[in-house]
PDB file of C-alpha atoms and ligand atoms in Angstrom:
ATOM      1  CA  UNK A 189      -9.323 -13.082  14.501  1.00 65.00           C
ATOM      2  CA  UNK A 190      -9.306  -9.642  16.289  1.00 80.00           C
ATOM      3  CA  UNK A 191     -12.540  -9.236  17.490  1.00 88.00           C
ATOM      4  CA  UNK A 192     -14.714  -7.390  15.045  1.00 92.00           C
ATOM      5  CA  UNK A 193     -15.745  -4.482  16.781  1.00 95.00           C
ATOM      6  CA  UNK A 194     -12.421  -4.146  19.091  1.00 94.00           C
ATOM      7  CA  UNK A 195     -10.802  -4.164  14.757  1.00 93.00           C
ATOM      8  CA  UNK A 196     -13.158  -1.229  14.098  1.00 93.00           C
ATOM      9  CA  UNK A 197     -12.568   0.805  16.819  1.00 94.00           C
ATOM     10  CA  UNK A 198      -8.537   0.644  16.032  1.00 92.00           C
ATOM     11  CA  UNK A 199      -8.920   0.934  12.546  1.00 93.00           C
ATOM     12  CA  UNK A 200     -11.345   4.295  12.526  1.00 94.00           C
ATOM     13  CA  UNK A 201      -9.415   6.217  15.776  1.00 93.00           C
ATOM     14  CA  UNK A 202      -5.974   5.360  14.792  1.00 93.00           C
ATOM     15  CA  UNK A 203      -4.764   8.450  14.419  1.00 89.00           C
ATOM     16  CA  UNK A 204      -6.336   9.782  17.606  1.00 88.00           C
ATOM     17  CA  UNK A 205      -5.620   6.736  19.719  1.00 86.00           C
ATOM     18  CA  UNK A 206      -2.080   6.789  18.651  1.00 88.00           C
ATOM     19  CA  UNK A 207      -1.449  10.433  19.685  1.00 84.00           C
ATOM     20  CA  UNK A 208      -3.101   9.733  23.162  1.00 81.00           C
ATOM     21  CA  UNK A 209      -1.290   6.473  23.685  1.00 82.00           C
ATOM     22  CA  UNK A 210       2.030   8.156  22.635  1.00 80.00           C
ATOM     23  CA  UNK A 211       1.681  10.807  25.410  1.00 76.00           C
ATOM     24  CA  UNK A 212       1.772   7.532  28.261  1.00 70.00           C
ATOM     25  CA  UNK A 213       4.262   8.831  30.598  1.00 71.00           C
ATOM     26  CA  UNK A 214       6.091   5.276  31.552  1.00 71.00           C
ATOM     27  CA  UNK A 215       3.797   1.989  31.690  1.00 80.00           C
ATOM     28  CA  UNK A 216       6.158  -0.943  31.110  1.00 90.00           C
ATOM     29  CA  UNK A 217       9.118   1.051  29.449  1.00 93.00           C
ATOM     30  CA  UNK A 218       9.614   2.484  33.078  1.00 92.00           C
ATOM     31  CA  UNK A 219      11.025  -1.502  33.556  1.00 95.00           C
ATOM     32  CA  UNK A 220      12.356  -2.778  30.160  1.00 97.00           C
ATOM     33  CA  UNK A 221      16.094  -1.626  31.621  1.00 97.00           C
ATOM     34  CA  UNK A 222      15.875  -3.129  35.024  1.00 96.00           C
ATOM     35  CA  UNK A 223      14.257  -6.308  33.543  1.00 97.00           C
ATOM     36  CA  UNK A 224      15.465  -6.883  29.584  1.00 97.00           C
ATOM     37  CA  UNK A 225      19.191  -6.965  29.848  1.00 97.00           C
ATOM     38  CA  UNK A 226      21.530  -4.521  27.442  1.00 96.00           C
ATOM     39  CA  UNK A 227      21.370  -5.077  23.941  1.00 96.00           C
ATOM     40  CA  UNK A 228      18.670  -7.536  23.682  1.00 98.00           C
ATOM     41  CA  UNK A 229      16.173  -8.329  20.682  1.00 98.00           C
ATOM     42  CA  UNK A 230      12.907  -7.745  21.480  1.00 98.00           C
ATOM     43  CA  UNK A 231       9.230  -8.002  20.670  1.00 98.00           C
ATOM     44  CA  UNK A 232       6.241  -5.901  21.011  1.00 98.00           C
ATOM     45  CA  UNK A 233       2.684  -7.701  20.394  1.00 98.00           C
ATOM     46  CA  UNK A 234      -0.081  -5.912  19.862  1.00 98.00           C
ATOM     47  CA  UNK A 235       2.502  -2.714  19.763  1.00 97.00           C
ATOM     48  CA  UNK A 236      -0.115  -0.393  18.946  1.00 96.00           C
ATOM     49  CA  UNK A 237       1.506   3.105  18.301  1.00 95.00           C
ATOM     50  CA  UNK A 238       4.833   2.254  18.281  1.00 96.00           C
ATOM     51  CA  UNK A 239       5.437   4.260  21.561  1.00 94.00           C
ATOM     52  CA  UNK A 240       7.380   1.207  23.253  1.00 96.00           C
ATOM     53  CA  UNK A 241       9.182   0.103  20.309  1.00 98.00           C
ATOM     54  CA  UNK A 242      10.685   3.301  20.304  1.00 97.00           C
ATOM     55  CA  UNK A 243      11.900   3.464  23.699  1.00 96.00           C
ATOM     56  CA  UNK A 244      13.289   0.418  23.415  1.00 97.00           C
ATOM     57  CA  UNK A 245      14.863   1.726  20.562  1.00 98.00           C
ATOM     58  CA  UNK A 246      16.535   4.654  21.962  1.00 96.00           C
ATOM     59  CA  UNK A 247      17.578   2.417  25.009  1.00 97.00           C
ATOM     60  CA  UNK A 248      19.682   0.252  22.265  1.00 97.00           C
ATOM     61  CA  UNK A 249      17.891  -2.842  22.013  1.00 98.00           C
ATOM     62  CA  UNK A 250      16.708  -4.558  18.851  1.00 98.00           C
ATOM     63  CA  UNK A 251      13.156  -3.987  18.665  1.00 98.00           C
ATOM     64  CA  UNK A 252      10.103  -5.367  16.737  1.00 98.00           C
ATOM     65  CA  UNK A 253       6.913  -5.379  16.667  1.00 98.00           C
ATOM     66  CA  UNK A 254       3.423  -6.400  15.481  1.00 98.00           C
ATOM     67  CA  UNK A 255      -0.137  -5.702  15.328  1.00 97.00           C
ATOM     68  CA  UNK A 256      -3.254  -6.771  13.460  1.00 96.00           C
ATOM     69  CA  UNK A 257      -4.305  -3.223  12.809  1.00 96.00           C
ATOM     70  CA  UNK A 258      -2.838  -1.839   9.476  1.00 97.00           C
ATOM     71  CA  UNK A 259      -4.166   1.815  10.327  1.00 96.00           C
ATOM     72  CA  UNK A 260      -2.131   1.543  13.830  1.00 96.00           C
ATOM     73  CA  UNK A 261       0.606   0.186  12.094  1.00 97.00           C
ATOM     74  CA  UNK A 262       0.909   2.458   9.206  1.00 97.00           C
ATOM     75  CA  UNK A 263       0.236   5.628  11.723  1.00 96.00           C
ATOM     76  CA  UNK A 264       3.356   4.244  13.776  1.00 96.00           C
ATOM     77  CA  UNK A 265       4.898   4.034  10.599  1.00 97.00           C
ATOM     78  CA  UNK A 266       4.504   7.732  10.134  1.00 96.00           C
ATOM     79  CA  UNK A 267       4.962   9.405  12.978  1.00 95.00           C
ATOM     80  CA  UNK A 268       8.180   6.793  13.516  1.00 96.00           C
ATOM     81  CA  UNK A 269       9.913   6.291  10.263  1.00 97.00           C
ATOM     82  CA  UNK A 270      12.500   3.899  12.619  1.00 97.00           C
ATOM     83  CA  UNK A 271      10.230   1.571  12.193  1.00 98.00           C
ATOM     84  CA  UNK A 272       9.641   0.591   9.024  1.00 96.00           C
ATOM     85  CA  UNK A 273      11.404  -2.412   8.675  1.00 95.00           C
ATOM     86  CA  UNK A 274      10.624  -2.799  12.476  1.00 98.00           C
ATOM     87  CA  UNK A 275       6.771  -3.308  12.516  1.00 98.00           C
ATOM     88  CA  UNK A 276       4.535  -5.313  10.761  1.00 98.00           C
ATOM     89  CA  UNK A 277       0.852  -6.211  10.480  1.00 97.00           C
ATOM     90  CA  UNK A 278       0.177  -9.769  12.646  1.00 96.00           C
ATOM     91  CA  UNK A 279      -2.456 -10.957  14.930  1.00 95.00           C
ATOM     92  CA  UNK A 280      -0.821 -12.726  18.123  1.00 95.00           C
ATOM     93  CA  UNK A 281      -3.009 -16.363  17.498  1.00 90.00           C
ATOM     94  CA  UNK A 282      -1.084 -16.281  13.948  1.00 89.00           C
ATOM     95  CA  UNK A 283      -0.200 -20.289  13.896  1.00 83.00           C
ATOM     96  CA  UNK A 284       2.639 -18.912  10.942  1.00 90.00           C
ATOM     97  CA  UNK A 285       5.188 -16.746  12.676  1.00 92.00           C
ATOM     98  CA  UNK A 286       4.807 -12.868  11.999  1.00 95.00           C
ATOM     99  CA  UNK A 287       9.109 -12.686  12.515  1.00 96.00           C
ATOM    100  CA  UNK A 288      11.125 -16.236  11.848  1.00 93.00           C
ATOM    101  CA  UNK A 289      13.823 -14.950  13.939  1.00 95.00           C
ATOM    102  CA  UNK A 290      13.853 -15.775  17.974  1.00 97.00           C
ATOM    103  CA  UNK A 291      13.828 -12.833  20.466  1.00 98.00           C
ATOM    104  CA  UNK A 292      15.246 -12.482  24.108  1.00 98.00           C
ATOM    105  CA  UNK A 293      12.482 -10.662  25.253  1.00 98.00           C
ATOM    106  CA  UNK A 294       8.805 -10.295  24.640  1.00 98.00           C
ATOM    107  CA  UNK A 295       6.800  -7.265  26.169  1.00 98.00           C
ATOM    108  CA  UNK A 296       2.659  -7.460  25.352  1.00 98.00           C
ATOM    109  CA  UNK A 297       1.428  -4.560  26.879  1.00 97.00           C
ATOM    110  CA  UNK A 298      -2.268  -4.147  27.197  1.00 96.00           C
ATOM    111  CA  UNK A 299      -3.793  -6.579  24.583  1.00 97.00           C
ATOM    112  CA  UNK A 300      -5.200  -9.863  26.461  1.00 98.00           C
ATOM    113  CA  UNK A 301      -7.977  -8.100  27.777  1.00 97.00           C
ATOM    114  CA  UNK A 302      -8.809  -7.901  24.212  1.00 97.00           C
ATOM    115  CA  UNK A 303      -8.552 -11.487  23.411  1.00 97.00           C
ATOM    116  CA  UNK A 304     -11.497 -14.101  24.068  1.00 95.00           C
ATOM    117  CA  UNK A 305     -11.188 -17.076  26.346  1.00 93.00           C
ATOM    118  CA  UNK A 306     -10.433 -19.178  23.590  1.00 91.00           C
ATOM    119  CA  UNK A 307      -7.868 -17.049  22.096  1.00 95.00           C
ATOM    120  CA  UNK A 308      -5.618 -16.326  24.997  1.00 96.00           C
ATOM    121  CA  UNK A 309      -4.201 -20.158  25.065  1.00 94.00           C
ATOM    122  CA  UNK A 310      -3.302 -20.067  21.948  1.00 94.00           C
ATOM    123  CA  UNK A 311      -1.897 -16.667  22.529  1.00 96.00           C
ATOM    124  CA  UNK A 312       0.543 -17.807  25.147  1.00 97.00           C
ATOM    125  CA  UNK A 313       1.348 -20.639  22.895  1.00 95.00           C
ATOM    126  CA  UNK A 314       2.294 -18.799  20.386  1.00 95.00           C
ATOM    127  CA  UNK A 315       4.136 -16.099  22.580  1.00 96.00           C
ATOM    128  CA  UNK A 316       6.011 -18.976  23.747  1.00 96.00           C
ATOM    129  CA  UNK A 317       7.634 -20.237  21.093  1.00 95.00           C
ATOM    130  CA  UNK A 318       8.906 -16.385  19.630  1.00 97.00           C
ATOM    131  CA  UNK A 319      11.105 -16.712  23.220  1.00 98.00           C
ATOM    132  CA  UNK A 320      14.568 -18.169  23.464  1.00 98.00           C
ATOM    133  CA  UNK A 321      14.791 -20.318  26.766  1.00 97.00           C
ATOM    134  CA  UNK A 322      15.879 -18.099  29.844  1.00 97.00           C
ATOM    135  CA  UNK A 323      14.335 -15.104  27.411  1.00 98.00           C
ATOM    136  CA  UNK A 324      12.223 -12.603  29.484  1.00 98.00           C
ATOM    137  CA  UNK A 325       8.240 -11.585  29.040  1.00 98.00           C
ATOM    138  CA  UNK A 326       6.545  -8.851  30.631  1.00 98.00           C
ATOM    139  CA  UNK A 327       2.872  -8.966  30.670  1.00 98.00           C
ATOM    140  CA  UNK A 328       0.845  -5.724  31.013  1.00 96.00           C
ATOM    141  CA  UNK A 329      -3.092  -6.707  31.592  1.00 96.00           C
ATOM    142  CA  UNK A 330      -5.772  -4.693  33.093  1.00 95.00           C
ATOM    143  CA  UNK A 331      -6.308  -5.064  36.977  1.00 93.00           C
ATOM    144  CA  UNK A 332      -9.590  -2.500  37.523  1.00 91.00           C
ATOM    145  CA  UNK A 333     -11.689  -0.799  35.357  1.00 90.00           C
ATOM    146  CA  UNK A 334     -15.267   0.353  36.052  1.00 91.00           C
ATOM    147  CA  UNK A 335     -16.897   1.348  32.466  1.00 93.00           C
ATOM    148  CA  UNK A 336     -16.942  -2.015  31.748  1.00 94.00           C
ATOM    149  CA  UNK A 337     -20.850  -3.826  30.739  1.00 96.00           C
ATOM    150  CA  UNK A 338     -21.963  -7.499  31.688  1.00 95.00           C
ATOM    151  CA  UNK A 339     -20.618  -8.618  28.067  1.00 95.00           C
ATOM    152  CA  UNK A 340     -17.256  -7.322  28.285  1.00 95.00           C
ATOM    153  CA  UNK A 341     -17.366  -4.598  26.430  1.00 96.00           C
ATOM    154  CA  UNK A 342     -16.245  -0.835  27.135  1.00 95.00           C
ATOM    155  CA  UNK A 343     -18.498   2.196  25.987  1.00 95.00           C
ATOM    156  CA  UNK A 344     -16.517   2.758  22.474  1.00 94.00           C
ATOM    157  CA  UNK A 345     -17.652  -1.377  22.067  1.00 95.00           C
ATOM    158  CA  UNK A 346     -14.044  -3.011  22.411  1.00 95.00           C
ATOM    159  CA  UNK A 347     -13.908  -6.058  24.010  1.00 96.00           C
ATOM    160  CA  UNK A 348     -12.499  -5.600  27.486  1.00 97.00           C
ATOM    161  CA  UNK A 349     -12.220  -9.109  29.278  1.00 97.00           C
ATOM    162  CA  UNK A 350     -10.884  -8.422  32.999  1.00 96.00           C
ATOM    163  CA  UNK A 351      -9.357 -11.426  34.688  1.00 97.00           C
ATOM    164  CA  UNK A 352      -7.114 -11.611  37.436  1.00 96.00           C
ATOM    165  CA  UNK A 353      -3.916 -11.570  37.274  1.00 97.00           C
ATOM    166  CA  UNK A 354      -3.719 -15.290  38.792  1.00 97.00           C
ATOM    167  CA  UNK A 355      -5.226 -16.724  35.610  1.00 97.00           C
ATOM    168  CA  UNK A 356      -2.912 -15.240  33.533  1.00 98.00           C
ATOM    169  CA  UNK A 357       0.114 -16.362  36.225  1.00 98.00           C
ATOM    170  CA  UNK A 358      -1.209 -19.815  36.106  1.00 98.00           C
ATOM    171  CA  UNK A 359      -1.910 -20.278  32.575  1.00 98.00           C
ATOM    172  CA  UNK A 360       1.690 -19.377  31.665  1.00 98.00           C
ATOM    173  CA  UNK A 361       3.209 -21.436  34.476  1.00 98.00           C
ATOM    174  CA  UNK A 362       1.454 -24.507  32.571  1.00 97.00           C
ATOM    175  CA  UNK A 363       3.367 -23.623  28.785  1.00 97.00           C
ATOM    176  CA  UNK A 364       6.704 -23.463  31.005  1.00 97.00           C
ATOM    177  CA  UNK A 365       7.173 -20.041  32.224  1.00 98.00           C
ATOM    178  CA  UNK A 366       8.334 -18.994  35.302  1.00 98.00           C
ATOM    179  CA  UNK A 367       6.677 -16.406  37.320  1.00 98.00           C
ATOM    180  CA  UNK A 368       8.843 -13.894  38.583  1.00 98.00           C
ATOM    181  CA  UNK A 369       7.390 -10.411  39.745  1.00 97.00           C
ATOM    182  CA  UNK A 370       4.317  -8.805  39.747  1.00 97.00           C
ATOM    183  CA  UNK A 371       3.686  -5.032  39.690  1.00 96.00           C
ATOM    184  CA  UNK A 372       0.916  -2.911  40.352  1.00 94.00           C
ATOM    185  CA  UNK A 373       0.125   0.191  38.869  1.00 89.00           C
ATOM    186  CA  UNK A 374      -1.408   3.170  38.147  1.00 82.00           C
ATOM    187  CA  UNK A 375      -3.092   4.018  34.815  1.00 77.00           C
ATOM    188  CA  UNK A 376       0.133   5.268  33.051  1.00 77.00           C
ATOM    189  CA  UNK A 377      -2.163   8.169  30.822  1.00 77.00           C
ATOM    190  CA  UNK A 378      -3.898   9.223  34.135  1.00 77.00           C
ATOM    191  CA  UNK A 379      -6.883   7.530  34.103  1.00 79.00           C
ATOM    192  CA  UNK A 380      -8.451   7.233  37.794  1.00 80.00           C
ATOM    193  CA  UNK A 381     -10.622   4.590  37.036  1.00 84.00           C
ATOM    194  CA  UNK A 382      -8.016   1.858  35.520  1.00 87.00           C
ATOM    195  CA  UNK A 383      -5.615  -0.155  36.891  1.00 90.00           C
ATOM    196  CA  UNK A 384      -2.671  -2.203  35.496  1.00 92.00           C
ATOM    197  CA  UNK A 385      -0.627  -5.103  36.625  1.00 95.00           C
ATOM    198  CA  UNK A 386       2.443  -5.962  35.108  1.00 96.00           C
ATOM    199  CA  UNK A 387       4.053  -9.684  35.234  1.00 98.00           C
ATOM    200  CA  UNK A 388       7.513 -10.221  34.448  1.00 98.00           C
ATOM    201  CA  UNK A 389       7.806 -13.959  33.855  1.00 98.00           C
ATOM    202  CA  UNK A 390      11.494 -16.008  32.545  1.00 98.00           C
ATOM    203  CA  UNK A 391      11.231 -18.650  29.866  1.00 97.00           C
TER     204      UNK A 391
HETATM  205  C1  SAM B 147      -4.746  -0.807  24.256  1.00 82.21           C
HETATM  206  S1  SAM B 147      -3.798  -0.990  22.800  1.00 82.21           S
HETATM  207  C2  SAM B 147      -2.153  -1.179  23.506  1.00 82.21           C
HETATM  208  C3  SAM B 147      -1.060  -0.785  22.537  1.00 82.21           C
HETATM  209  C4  SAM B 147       0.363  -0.833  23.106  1.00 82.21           C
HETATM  210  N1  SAM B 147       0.809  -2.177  23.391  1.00 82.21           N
HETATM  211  C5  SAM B 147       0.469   0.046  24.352  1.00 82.21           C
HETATM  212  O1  SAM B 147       0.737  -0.491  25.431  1.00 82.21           O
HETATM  213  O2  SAM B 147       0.257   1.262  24.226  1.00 82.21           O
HETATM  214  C6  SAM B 147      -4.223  -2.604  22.269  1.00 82.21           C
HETATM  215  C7  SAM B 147      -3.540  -3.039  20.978  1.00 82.21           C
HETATM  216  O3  SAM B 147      -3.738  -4.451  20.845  1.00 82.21           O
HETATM  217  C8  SAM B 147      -3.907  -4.731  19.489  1.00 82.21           C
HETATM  218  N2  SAM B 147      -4.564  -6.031  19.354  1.00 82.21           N
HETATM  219  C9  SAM B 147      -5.885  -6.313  19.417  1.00 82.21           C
HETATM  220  N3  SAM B 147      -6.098  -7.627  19.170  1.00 82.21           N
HETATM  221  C10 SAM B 147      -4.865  -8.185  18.980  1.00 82.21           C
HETATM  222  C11 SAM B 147      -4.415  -9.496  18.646  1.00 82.21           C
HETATM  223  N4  SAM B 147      -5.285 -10.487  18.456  1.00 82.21           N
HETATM  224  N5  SAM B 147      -3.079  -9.716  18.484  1.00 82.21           N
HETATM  225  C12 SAM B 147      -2.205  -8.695  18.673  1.00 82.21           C
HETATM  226  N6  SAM B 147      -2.574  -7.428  18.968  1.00 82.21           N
HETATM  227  C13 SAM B 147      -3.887  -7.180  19.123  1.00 82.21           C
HETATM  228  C14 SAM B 147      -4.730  -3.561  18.972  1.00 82.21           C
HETATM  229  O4  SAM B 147      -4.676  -3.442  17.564  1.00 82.21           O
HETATM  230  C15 SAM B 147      -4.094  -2.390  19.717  1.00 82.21           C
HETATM  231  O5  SAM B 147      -3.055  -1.793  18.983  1.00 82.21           O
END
């Protein structure tokens, strides 16, 4: 399940969240061509507003995606009409595959903060097997932010679970991956108070 509040908050700000994530300058699509070789078929979880789908799109790969949120989805849909056979409505801890094709690459950018402690094994489980073997991942998860409360939550009550980027290195090294680079950065919509690190790992 998508956490019930963290479901809300997507579903009644889709709109507005889309337009404000669409206007990210680069986050991980600054790295799909040094890392995702030419051509490849890839997969967005948790793709949110379609913004790296597109990209990807215009930088000739095969690109798909999925999220749980139908209102993100469906304001992708509209604002991208490329996607429509491209995108569909999945949570990531689905146990029956949202695509039944295998990709080279899989970016999730920004969505296992938003995942509890149970879910994110089964998350990487899951990831894993949508991967063909030598198939790239890059990882986008949250490396500072300071609005967030003792429960994990931020102030618009999604569930914001900071860990560091070692427990998300290690708990893909045990389902097989291989850790390749990691990359600090800046928020990519100019927020001074978040930071992101990305991890490129090899299946
Ligand atoms: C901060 S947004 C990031 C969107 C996009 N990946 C980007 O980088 O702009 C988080 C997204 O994760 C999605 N999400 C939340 N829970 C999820 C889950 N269990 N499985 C997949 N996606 C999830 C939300 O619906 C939302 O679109």
């Amino acid at each position: 399940m998508m956490d019930n509040k963290t479901q809300k908050y997507y579903a009644d700000k889709a709109a507005e969240v889309s337009e404000y994530y669409n206007g990210a300058d680069y986050g991980v699509s600054k790295y799909f061509q040094e890392i995702i070789p030419s051509g490849s078929r890839v997969l967005d979880i948790g793709a949110g507003s379609g913004r790296d789908m597109v990209r990807l799109l215009n930088y000739g790969y095969d690109a798909y995606g999925f999220d749980p949120s139908p209102e993100m989805v469906s304001a992708a849909k509209n604002a991208f009409p490329v996607l429509d056979n491209r995108y569909r409505i999945g949570k990531i801890q689905s146990e029956v595959p949202v695509f039944d094709i295998l990709f080279d690459a899989v970016i999730c950018s920004a969505v296992f903060m938003h995942l509890t402690d149970q879910d994110i094994e089964l998350a990487v489980s899951v990831i894993k097997r949508y991967i063909l073997h030598g198939g790239k991942l890059l990882l986008s998860v949250p490396l500072k932010r300071d609005d967030v409360d003792k429960n994990s939550r931020l102030p618009d009550d999604r569930l914001f679970i900071l860990r560091s980027p070692e427990v998300y290195i290690r708990l893909f090294q045990k389902y097989g991956f291989l850790f390749l680079q990691r990359i600090d950065e800046d928020d990519s919509l100019g927020r001074s108070n978040i930071s992101w690190s990305i991890l490129v790992f090899v299946n």
